[in-house]
PDB file of C-alpha atoms in Angstrom:
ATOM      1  CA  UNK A   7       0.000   0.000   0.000  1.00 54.00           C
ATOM      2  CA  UNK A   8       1.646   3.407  -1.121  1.00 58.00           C
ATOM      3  CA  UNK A   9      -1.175   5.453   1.217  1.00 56.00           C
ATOM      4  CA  UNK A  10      -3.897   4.932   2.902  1.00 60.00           C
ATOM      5  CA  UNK A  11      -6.864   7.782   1.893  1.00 62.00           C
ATOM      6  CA  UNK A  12      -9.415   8.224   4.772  1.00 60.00           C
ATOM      7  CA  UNK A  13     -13.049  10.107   3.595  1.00 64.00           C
ATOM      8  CA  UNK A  14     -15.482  11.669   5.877  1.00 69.00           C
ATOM      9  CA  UNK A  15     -18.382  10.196   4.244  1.00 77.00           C
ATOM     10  CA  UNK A  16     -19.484   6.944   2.556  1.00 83.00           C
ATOM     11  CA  UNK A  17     -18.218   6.793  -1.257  1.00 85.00           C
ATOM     12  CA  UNK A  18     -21.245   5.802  -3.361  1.00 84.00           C
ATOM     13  CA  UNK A  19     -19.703   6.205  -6.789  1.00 86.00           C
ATOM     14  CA  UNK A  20     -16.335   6.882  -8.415  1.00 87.00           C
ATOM     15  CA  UNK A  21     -14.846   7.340 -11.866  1.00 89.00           C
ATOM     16  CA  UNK A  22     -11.583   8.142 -13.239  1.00 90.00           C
ATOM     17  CA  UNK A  23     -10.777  11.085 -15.497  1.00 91.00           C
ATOM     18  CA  UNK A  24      -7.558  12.692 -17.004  1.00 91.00           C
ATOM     19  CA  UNK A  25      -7.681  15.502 -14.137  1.00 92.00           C
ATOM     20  CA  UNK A  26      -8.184  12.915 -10.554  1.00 91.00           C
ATOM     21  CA  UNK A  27     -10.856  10.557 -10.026  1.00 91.00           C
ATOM     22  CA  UNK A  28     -14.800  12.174  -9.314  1.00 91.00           C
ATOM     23  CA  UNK A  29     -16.464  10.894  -6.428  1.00 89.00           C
ATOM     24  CA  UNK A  30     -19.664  11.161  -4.556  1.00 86.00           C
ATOM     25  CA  UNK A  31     -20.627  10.403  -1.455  1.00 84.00           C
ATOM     26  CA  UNK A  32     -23.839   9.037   0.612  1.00 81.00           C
ATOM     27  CA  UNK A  33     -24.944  12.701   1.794  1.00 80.00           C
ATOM     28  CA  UNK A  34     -24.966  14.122  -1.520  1.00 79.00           C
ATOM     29  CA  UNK A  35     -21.460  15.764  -1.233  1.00 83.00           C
ATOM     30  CA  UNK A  36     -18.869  15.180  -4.466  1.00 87.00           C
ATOM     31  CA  UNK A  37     -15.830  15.995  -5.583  1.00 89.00           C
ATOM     32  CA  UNK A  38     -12.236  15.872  -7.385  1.00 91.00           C
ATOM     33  CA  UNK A  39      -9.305  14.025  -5.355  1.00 90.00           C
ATOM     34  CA  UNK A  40      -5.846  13.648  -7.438  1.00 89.00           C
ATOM     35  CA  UNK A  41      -2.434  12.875  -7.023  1.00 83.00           C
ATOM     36  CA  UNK A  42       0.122  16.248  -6.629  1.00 81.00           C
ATOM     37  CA  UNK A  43       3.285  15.736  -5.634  1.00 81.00           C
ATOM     38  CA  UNK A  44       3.254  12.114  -5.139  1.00 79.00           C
ATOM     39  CA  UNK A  45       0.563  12.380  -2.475  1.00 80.00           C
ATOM     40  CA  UNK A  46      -3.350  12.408  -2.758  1.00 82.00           C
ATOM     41  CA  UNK A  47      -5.237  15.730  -2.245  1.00 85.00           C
ATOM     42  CA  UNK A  48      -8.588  17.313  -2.728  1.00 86.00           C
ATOM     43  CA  UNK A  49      -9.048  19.487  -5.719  1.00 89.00           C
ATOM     44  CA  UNK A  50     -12.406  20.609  -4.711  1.00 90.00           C
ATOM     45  CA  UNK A  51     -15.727  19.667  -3.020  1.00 88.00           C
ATOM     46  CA  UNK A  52     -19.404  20.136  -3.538  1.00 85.00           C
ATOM     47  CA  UNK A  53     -21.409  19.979  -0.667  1.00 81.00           C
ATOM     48  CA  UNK A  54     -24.611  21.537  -1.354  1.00 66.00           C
ATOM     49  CA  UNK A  55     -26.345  20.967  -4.970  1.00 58.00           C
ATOM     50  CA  UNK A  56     -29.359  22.144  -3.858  1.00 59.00           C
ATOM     51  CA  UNK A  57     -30.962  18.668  -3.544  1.00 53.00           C
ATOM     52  CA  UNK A  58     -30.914  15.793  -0.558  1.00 51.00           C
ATOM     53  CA  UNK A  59     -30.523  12.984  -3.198  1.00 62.00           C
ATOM     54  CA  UNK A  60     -27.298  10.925  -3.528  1.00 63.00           C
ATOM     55  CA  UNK A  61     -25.403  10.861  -6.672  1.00 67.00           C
ATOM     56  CA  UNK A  62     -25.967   7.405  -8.091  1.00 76.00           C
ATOM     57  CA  UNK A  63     -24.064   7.318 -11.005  1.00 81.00           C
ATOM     58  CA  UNK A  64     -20.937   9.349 -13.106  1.00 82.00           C
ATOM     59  CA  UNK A  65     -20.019   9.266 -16.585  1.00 86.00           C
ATOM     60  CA  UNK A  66     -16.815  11.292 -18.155  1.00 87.00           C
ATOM     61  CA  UNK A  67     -16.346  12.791 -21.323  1.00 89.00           C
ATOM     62  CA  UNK A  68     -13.178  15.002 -22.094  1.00 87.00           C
ATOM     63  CA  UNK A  69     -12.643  17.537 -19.698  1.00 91.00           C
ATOM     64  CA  UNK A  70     -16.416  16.837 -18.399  1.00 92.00           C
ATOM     65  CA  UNK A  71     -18.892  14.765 -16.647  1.00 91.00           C
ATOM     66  CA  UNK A  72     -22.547  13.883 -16.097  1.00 90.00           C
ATOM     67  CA  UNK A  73     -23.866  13.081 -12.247  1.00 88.00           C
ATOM     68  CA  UNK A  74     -27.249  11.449 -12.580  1.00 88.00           C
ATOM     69  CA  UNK A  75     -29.036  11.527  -9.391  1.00 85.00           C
ATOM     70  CA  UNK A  76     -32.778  10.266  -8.735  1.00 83.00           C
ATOM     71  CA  UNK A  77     -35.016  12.678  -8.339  1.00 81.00           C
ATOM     72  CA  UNK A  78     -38.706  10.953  -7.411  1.00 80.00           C
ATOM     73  CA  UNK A  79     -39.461   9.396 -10.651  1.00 81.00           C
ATOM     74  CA  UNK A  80     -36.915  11.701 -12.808  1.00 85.00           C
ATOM     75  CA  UNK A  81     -33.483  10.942 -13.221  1.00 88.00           C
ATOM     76  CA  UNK A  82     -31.880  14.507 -13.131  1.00 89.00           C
ATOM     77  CA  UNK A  83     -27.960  15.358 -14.875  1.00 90.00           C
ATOM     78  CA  UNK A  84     -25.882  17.508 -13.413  1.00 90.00           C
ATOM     79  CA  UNK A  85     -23.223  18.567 -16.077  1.00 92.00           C
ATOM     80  CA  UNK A  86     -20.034  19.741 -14.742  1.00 92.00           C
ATOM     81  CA  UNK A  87     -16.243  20.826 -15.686  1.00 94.00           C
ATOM     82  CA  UNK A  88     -14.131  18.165 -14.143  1.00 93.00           C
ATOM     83  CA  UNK A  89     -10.878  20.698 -13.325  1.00 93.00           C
ATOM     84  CA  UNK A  90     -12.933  23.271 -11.654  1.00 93.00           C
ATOM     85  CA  UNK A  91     -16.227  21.183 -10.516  1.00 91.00           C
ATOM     86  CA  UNK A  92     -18.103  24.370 -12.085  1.00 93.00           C
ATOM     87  CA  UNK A  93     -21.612  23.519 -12.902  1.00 92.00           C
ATOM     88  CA  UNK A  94     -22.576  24.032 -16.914  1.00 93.00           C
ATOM     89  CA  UNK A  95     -25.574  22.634 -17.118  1.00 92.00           C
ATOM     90  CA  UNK A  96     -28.637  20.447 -15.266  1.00 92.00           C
ATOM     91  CA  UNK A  97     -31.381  18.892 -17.256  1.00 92.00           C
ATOM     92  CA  UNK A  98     -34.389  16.187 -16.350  1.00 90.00           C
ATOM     93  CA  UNK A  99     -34.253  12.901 -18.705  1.00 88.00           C
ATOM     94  CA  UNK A 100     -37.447  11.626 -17.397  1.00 85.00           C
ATOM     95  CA  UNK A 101     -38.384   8.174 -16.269  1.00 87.00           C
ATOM     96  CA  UNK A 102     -34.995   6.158 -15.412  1.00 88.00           C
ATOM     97  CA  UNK A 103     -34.751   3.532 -12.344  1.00 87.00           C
ATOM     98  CA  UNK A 104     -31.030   4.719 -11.128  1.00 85.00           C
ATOM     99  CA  UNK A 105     -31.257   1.567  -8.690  1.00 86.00           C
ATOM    100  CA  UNK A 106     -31.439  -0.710 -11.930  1.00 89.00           C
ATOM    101  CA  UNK A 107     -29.144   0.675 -14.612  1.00 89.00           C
ATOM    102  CA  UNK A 108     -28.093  -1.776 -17.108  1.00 92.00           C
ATOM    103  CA  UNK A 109     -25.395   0.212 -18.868  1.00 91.00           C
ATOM    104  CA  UNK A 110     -23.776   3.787 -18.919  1.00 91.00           C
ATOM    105  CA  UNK A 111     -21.409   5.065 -21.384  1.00 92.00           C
ATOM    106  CA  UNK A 112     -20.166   8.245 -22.910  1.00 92.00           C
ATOM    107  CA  UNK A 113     -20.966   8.244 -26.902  1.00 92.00           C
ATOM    108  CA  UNK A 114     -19.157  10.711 -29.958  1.00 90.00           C
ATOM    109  CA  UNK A 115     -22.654  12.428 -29.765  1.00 89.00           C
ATOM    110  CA  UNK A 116     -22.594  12.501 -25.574  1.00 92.00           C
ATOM    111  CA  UNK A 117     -24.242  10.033 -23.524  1.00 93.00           C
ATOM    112  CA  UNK A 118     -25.744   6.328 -23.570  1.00 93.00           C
ATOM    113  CA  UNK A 119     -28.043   5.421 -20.311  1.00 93.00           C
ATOM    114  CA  UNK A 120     -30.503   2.351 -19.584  1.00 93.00           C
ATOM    115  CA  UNK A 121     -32.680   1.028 -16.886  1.00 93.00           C
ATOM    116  CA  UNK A 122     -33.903  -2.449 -17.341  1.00 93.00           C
ATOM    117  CA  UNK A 123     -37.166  -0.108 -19.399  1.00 94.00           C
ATOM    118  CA  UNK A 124     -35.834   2.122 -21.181  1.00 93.00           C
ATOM    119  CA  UNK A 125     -32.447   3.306 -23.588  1.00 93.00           C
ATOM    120  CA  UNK A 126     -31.619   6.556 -24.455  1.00 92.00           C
ATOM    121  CA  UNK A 127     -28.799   8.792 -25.815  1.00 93.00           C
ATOM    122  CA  UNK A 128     -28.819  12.512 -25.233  1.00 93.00           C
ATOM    123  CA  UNK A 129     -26.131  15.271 -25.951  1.00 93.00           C
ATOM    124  CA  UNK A 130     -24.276  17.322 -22.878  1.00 91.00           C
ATOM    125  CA  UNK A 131     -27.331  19.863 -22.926  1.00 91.00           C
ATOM    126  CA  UNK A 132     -29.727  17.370 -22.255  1.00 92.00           C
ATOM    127  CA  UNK A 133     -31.315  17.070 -25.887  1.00 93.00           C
ATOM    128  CA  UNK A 134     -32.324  13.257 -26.449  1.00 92.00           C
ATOM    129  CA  UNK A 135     -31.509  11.656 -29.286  1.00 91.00           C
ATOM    130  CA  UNK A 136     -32.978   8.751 -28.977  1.00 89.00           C
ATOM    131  CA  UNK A 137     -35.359   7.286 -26.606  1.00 90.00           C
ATOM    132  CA  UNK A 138     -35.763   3.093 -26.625  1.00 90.00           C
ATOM    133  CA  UNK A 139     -38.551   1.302 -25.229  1.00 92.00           C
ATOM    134  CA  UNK A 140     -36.971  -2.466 -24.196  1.00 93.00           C
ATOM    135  CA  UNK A 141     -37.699  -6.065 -24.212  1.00 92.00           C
ATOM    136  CA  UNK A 142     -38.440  -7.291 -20.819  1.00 93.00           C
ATOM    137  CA  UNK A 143     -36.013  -8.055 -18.863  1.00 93.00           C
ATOM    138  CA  UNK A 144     -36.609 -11.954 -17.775  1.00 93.00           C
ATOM    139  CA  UNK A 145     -35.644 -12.060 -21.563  1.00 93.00           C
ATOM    140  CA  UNK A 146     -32.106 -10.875 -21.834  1.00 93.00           C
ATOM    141  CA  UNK A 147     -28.666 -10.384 -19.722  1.00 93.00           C
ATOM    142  CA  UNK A 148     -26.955  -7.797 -21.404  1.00 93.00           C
ATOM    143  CA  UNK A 149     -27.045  -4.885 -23.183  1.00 93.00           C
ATOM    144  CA  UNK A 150     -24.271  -2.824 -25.004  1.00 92.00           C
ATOM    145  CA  UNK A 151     -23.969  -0.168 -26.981  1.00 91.00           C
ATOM    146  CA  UNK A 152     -21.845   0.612 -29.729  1.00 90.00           C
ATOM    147  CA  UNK A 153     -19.813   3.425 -31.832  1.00 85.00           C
ATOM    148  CA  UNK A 154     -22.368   2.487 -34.678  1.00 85.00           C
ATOM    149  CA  UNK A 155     -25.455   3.588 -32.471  1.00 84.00           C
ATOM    150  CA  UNK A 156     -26.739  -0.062 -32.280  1.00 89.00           C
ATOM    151  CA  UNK A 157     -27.958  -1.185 -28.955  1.00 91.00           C
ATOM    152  CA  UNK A 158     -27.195  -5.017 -28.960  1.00 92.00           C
ATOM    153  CA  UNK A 159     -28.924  -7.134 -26.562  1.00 92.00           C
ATOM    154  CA  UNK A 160     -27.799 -10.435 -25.445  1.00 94.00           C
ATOM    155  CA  UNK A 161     -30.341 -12.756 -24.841  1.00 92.00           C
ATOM    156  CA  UNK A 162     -31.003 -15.740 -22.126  1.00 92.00           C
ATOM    157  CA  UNK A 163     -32.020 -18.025 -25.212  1.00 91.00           C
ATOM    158  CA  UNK A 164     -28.196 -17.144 -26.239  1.00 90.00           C
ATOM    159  CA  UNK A 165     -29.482 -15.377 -29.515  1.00 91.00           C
ATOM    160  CA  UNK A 166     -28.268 -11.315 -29.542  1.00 91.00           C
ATOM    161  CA  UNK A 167     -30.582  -8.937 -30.835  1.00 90.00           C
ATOM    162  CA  UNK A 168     -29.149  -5.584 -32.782  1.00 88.00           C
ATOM    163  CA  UNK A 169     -31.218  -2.181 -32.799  1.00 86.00           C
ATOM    164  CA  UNK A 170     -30.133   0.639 -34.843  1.00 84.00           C
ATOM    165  CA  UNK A 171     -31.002   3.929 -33.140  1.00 77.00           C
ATOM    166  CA  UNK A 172     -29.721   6.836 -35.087  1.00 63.00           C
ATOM    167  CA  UNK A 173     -29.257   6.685 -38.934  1.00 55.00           C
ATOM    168  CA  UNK A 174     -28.592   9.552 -40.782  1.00 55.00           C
ATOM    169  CA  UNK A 175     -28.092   9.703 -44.541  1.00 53.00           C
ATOM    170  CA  UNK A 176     -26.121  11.756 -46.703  1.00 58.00           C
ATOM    171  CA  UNK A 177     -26.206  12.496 -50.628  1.00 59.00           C
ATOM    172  CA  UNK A 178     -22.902  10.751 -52.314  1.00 54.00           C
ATOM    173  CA  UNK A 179     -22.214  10.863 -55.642  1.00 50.00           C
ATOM    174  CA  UNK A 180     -21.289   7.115 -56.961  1.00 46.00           C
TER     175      UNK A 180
END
């Protein structure tokens, strides 16, 4: 063991990203720890964010990330600069179980999310791009998504099922 870091609070999530690694904690607190100087510090905090909900899940993408955090029956996104923990933006994406997501990934266009329901990709200002209604759930195991915008499900009966989500199509001369 190099050192030993000791938090205040419970981590619930964290994720890695070029400038530390984000974390968030059980009473709604996150933040930015990373190593200066060959020893582990905090780069900055967030205590209050205006809400008593936990932070259930974090995505990065470049220099930023998404905190989803459940909100009722909303999922809300809190998108924020990773070096400076500055909020940009915070948007609703409706209906999503944060207790059952199934996958979580950042995408060229922004974001991928799912609940064992519902799929969706949306851009860092909260526009969707898609929304996906799924299969039941007693009738697959996993479910990816790929640089192609395909959601591919892998089912129990070993068969895997491909959905494209966003085509677009462009005038070529042949």
């Amino acid at each position: 063991i190099l050192e030993e870091i000791v938090f205040a609070g419970q981590v619930i999530t964290a994720q890695s990203c070029k400038e530390g690694v984000l974390l968030s904690f059980a009473d709604g607190a996150f933040g930015l720890c990373a190593i200066n100087k060959n020893s582990v510090e905090s780069i900055w905090v967030h205590k209050d964010i205006n809400t008593p909900k936990t932070l259930d899940y974090i995505c990065s993408k470049n220099d930023k990330s998404i905190l989803c955090l459940q909100n009722n029956f909303n999922t809300d996104v809190l998108l924020i600069e990773n070096k400076t923990g500055s909020l940009i933006q915070k948007f609703t994406l409706g209906q999503l179980n944060l207790k059952d997501i199934q996958f979580l990934k950042s995408t060229k266009n922004g974001f991928f999310i799912c609940d064992s329901k519902k799929a969706l990709e949306f851009t860092s200002d909260g526009t969707i791009l898609f929304e996906a209604t799924l299969p039941s759930k007693n009738k697959w195991n996993q479910i990816f998504y790929t640089e192609k915008n395909q959601i591919l499900l892998c089912l129990k009966n070993w068969e895997l099922n491909s959905f494209v989500m966003n085509q677009s199509v462009q005038n070529s001369k042949i």
